[in-house]
C-alpha positions as a Markdown table, in Angstrom:
| # | Residue | x | y | z |
|---|---|---|---|---|
| 1 | Met | 12.3 | -3.9 | 42.3 |
| 2 | Asp | 11.0 | -0.5 | 41.0 |
| 3 | Cys | 13.3 | -0.2 | 38.1 |
| 4 | Gly | 11.1 | 2.7 | 37.0 |
| 5 | Glu | 13.0 | 5.1 | 39.2 |
| 6 | Cys | 16.2 | 3.7 | 38.5 |
| 7 | Met | 17.5 | 7.3 | 36.6 |
| 8 | Gln | 16.6 | 10.3 | 38.5 |
| 9 | Arg | 16.8 | 13.3 | 35.8 |
| 10 | Lys | 15.9 | 16.3 | 38.4 |
| 11 | Pro | 15.2 | 19.4 | 35.9 |
| 12 | Trp | 17.7 | 22.2 | 36.4 |
| 13 | Thr | 17.9 | 25.5 | 35.8 |
| 14 | Leu | 20.8 | 28.3 | 34.8 |
| 15 | Pro | 20.5 | 32.2 | 34.5 |
| 16 | Phe | 22.6 | 33.6 | 32.2 |
| 17 | Lys | 22.5 | 36.8 | 30.1 |
| 18 | Ala | 21.6 | 37.0 | 26.7 |
| 19 | Glu | 25.5 | 37.5 | 25.2 |
| 20 | Pro | 26.6 | 35.4 | 21.8 |
| 21 | Glu | 29.7 | 34.0 | 24.4 |
| 22 | Glu | 26.8 | 32.4 | 27.0 |
| 23 | Val | 25.3 | 30.3 | 24.2 |
| 24 | Gly | 28.5 | 27.9 | 24.0 |
| 25 | Ala | 28.7 | 27.9 | 27.5 |
| 26 | Leu | 24.9 | 26.6 | 27.7 |
| 27 | Arg | 25.8 | 24.1 | 24.6 |
| 28 | Arg | 28.6 | 22.7 | 27.0 |
| 29 | Leu | 26.6 | 22.4 | 30.1 |
| 30 | Leu | 23.5 | 20.6 | 27.9 |
| 31 | Arg | 25.6 | 18.7 | 26.4 |
| 32 | Leu | 27.0 | 17.1 | 30.0 |
| 33 | His | 23.8 | 16.8 | 31.2 |
| 34 | Leu | 22.4 | 14.9 | 28.9 |
| 35 | Gly | 25.5 | 12.9 | 28.9 |
| 36 | Ile | 24.9 | 12.2 | 31.9 |
| 37 | Trp | 21.4 | 11.5 | 31.9 |
| 38 | Gly | 22.2 | 8.6 | 29.5 |
| 39 | Leu | 20.4 | 11.2 | 26.6 |
| 40 | His | 23.2 | 11.3 | 24.2 |
| 41 | Gln | 21.5 | 10.0 | 21.0 |
| 42 | Leu | 19.5 | 13.8 | 22.0 |
| 43 | Ile | 22.6 | 16.0 | 22.6 |
| 44 | Asp | 23.0 | 17.3 | 18.7 |
| 45 | Ala | 19.4 | 18.3 | 18.2 |
| 46 | Ala | 18.9 | 19.9 | 22.2 |
| 47 | Gln | 22.1 | 21.7 | 21.6 |
| 48 | Leu | 20.8 | 23.2 | 18.4 |
| 49 | Cys | 17.3 | 24.3 | 20.0 |
| 50 | Val | 19.7 | 26.1 | 22.9 |
| 51 | Ser | 21.5 | 28.1 | 20.3 |
| 52 | Glu | 18.5 | 29.4 | 18.2 |
| 53 | Leu | 16.6 | 29.9 | 21.9 |
| 54 | Ala | 19.1 | 32.0 | 23.3 |
| 55 | Thr | 20.0 | 33.4 | 19.8 |
| 56 | Asn | 16.6 | 34.9 | 19.8 |
| 57 | Val | 16.7 | 36.4 | 23.2 |
| 58 | Ile | 20.0 | 37.9 | 21.8 |
| 59 | Leu | 18.2 | 39.2 | 18.5 |
| 60 | His | 15.2 | 40.2 | 19.3 |
| 61 | Val | 14.8 | 41.0 | 23.0 |
| 62 | Gly | 18.3 | 42.8 | 23.5 |
| 63 | Arg | 22.1 | 41.9 | 24.3 |
| 64 | Gly | 22.8 | 41.5 | 27.8 |
| 65 | Thr | 19.1 | 40.2 | 28.5 |
| 66 | Pro | 18.8 | 38.7 | 31.8 |
| 67 | Ala | 17.7 | 35.3 | 30.6 |
| 68 | Thr | 17.1 | 31.6 | 32.4 |
| 69 | Leu | 17.3 | 28.2 | 30.4 |
| 70 | Ala | 15.6 | 25.5 | 32.4 |
| 71 | Val | 15.8 | 21.4 | 30.9 |
| 72 | Phe | 13.7 | 18.6 | 32.3 |
| 73 | Met | 11.8 | 15.7 | 31.6 |
| 74 | Arg | 8.1 | 16.0 | 30.8 |
| 75 | Asp | 6.8 | 12.4 | 30.3 |
| 76 | Thr | 9.1 | 10.6 | 28.2 |
| 77 | Arg | 9.8 | 13.9 | 26.3 |
| 78 | Leu | 13.1 | 16.6 | 27.0 |
| 79 | Arg | 11.9 | 19.7 | 27.3 |
| 80 | Ile | 13.9 | 23.0 | 27.0 |
| 81 | Glu | 12.6 | 26.5 | 28.0 |
| 82 | Val | 14.1 | 29.9 | 27.9 |
| 83 | His | 12.7 | 32.2 | 30.0 |
| 84 | Asp | 12.8 | 36.3 | 29.6 |
| 85 | Pro | 11.3 | 39.3 | 30.6 |
| 86 | Asp | 9.9 | 40.3 | 27.2 |
| 87 | Thr | 6.5 | 39.9 | 27.3 |
| 88 | Gly | 5.2 | 41.8 | 23.8 |
| 89 | Thr | 7.6 | 39.9 | 21.3 |
| 90 | Ser | 6.7 | 36.2 | 20.3 |
| 91 | Pro | 9.2 | 34.1 | 17.8 |
| 92 | Thr | 7.5 | 33.6 | 14.3 |
| 93 | Leu | 7.8 | 30.5 | 12.5 |
| 94 | Val | 8.8 | 31.3 | 8.7 |
| 95 | Asp | 10.2 | 29.2 | 5.8 |
| 96 | Ala | 13.8 | 28.6 | 6.4 |
| 97 | Ala | 14.8 | 28.7 | 2.7 |
| 98 | Cys | 13.9 | 32.1 | 2.4 |
| 99 | Ala | 16.3 | 35.1 | 2.2 |
| 100 | Ser | 15.9 | 37.0 | 5.6 |
| 101 | Glu | 17.1 | 35.9 | 8.7 |
| 102 | Glu | 14.5 | 36.2 | 11.0 |
| 103 | Gly | 12.4 | 33.8 | 11.7 |
| 104 | Arg | 15.2 | 31.0 | 10.7 |
| 105 | Gly | 15.7 | 29.6 | 14.1 |
| 106 | Val | 12.3 | 28.6 | 15.2 |
| 107 | Ala | 12.0 | 27.0 | 11.8 |
| 108 | Leu | 15.4 | 25.0 | 12.3 |
| 109 | Ile | 13.5 | 24.2 | 16.1 |
| 110 | Asn | 10.1 | 23.5 | 14.6 |
| 111 | Ala | 12.3 | 20.5 | 12.3 |
| 112 | Val | 13.9 | 18.9 | 14.7 |
| 113 | Ala | 11.6 | 19.3 | 17.8 |
| 114 | Glu | 8.6 | 17.4 | 18.2 |
| 115 | Arg | 6.2 | 20.6 | 19.4 |
| 116 | Trp | 7.6 | 23.8 | 20.4 |
| 117 | Gly | 5.3 | 27.4 | 21.6 |
| 118 | Val | 5.6 | 30.2 | 23.9 |
| 119 | Gln | 3.7 | 30.8 | 26.7 |
| 120 | Arg | 3.2 | 34.2 | 28.7 |
| 121 | Arg | 3.3 | 34.9 | 32.2 |
| 122 | Ala | 2.5 | 38.1 | 34.0 |
| 123 | Asp | 6.3 | 39.3 | 34.6 |
| 124 | Arg | 8.3 | 36.9 | 31.5 |
| 125 | Lys | 8.2 | 35.0 | 28.3 |
| 126 | Ile | 8.5 | 31.0 | 28.2 |
| 127 | Thr | 9.3 | 29.8 | 24.5 |
| 128 | Trp | 10.2 | 26.0 | 24.8 |
| 129 | Cys | 10.1 | 23.0 | 22.9 |
| 130 | Glu | 10.1 | 19.5 | 23.7 |
| 131 | Leu | 12.3 | 16.3 | 21.6 |
| 132 | Ala | 11.1 | 13.0 | 21.8 |
| 133 | Thr | 13.3 | 10.3 | 23.5 |
| 134 | Ala | 13.1 | 6.1 | 23.2 |
| 135 | Leu | 12.1 | 6.2 | 26.8 |
| 136 | Thr | 9.5 | 4.2 | 28.1 |
| 137 | Ser | 9.5 | 6.3 | 31.4 |
| 138 | Pro | 10.9 | 9.4 | 32.5 |
| 139 | Asn | 13.2 | 7.6 | 34.3 |
| 140 | Gly | 13.9 | 4.9 | 32.4 |
| 141 | His | 17.2 | 4.1 | 30.0 |
| 142 | Val | 17.2 | 4.1 | 26.6 |
| 143 | Glu | 18.0 | 0.2 | 25.9 |
| 144 | Gly | 20.4 | -0.2 | 22.2 |
| 145 | Asn | 20.2 | -2.9 | 20.7 |
| 146 | Ser | 24.3 | -3.6 | 22.6 |
| 147 | Val | 22.9 | -2.6 | 25.9 |
| 148 | Ala | 20.4 | -5.4 | 25.9 |
| 149 | Arg | 22.4 | -8.2 | 24.8 |
| 150 | Ala | 25.0 | -7.2 | 27.5 |
| 151 | Gly | 21.8 | -7.6 | 29.5 |
| 152 | Ala | 21.2 | -10.9 | 28.6 |
| 153 | Leu | 24.7 | -12.5 | 28.7 |
| 154 | Leu | 25.0 | -10.9 | 32.3 |
| 155 | Ser | 21.5 | -12.8 | 33.6 |
| 156 | Leu | 23.4 | -15.6 | 33.1 |
| 157 | Tyr | 26.1 | -14.9 | 35.8 |
| 158 | Gly | 23.6 | -15.3 | 38.6 |
| 159 | Thr | 20.2 | -14.2 | 39.7 |
| 160 | Ala | 20.3 | -10.4 | 39.9 |
| 161 | Asp | 18.6 | -8.6 | 37.1 |
| 162 | Tyr | 20.5 | -7.0 | 35.2 |
| 163 | Ser | 18.5 | -5.2 | 32.6 |
| 164 | Pro | 19.3 | -2.1 | 31.9 |
| 165 | Ser | 16.4 | -0.2 | 33.0 |
| 166 | Cys | 18.0 | -1.4 | 36.2 |
| 167 | Leu | 21.4 | -0.6 | 36.9 |
| 168 | Gly | 22.3 | 2.0 | 38.7 |
| 169 | His | 19.4 | 1.4 | 40.7 |
| 170 | Ser | 21.5 | 1.9 | 43.9 |
| 171 | Arg | 25.1 | 1.7 | 44.4 |
| 172 | Leu | 25.4 | -1.9 | 46.0 |
| 173 | Ser | 23.5 | -3.4 | 42.6 |
| 174 | Ala | 25.7 | -1.2 | 40.5 |
| 175 | Ser | 28.7 | -2.7 | 42.4 |
| 176 | Ile | 27.1 | -5.9 | 41.7 |
| 177 | Ala | 26.8 | -5.3 | 38.1 |
| 178 | Glu | 30.6 | -3.9 | 37.7 |
| 179 | Glu | 31.8 | -7.2 | 38.7 |
| 180 | Ala | 29.7 | -9.5 | 36.8 |
| 181 | Val | 30.8 | -7.3 | 33.8 |
| 182 | Ile | 34.3 | -8.5 | 34.8 |
| 183 | Asp | 33.9 | -11.7 | 35.2 |
| 184 | Val | 32.2 | -11.7 | 31.5 |
| 185 | Ile | 35.5 | -10.3 | 30.0 |
| 186 | Thr | 38.1 | -12.4 | 31.8 |
| 187 | Asp | 36.0 | -15.3 | 30.4 |
| 188 | Val | 35.7 | -14.3 | 27.4 |
| 189 | Leu | 39.7 | -13.8 | 27.7 |
| 190 | His | 40.4 | -16.7 | 28.6 |
| 191 | Trp | 38.1 | -18.0 | 25.6 |
| 192 | Leu | 40.3 | -16.1 | 23.5 |
| 193 | Arg | 43.7 | -16.9 | 25.1 |
| 194 | Ala | 43.0 | -20.8 | 24.5 |
| 195 | His | 41.8 | -20.2 | 20.6 |
| 196 | Gly | 45.1 | -18.6 | 20.1 |
| 197 | Arg | 44.2 | -15.1 | 19.8 |
| 198 | Asp | 45.7 | -11.9 | 21.0 |
| 199 | Thr | 43.6 | -10.6 | 23.9 |
| 200 | Glu | 45.6 | -7.5 | 23.4 |
| 201 | Asp | 44.7 | -7.1 | 20.3 |
| 202 | Val | 41.2 | -7.8 | 20.3 |
| 203 | Leu | 40.4 | -5.8 | 23.4 |
| 204 | Asp | 42.2 | -2.6 | 21.6 |
| 205 | Arg | 40.2 | -3.4 | 18.8 |
| 206 | Ala | 37.0 | -3.6 | 20.7 |
| 207 | Gln | 37.8 | -0.3 | 22.7 |
| 208 | Ile | 37.5 | 1.4 | 19.2 |
| 209 | Arg | 34.5 | -0.2 | 18.2 |
| 210 | Phe | 33.3 | 1.0 | 21.4 |
| 211 | Glu | 33.9 | 4.6 | 20.5 |
| 212 | Val | 33.1 | 4.6 | 17.6 |
| 213 | Gln | 29.6 | 3.6 | 18.5 |
| 214 | Ala | 29.3 | 5.7 | 21.2 |
| 215 | Glu | 30.5 | 9.3 | 19.6 |
| 216 | Gly | 27.8 | 7.9 | 16.6 |
| 217 | Asn | 24.6 | 6.8 | 19.4 |
| 218 | Gly | 25.6 | 6.5 | 22.8 |
| 219 | Cys | 25.4 | 3.0 | 22.9 |
């Protein structure tokens, strides 16, 4: 089984108009897509980059300008592009602490992105940035400690490969993994009850801890 193909992160594009109210919608859609892609840890930085790239079009090209957001993987980096029709202007990097508002957006992008730049085409300008991920392949998974431990535990329940990078390879394997997870949880609940523990209390505490960790890093 080629687990490098487990998570298909297909490029997506979205036309939009350079209006302040559009920026919030772009941020929400980006959060949704990165969640689906399992890149929760990049959401805040990616949303900041999208906000600044879109706002740059509003401020320096003009409100109402037709533009396009493009998001895709470039090797193991997340690449975010904003296309606009103005080929005559370029974003300028300045000190973010300076008094002038101009250039601060680019300074923020420079601070959070691994790299950024501008490409010119005959009919458009592309301002882009790339964010580093913890991936080892474009279609792999981010393997936090909790996920790795769970994969090791699941491997004790059968001969199937439950490594994090292989979950979701197909509906069948995902269903098999889900049943194995249910087996693990059930056995742990039996263990808790046999030792006189309140299983509902433990489940509630586990749910709270999961939600806190998921909110913090997506693991």
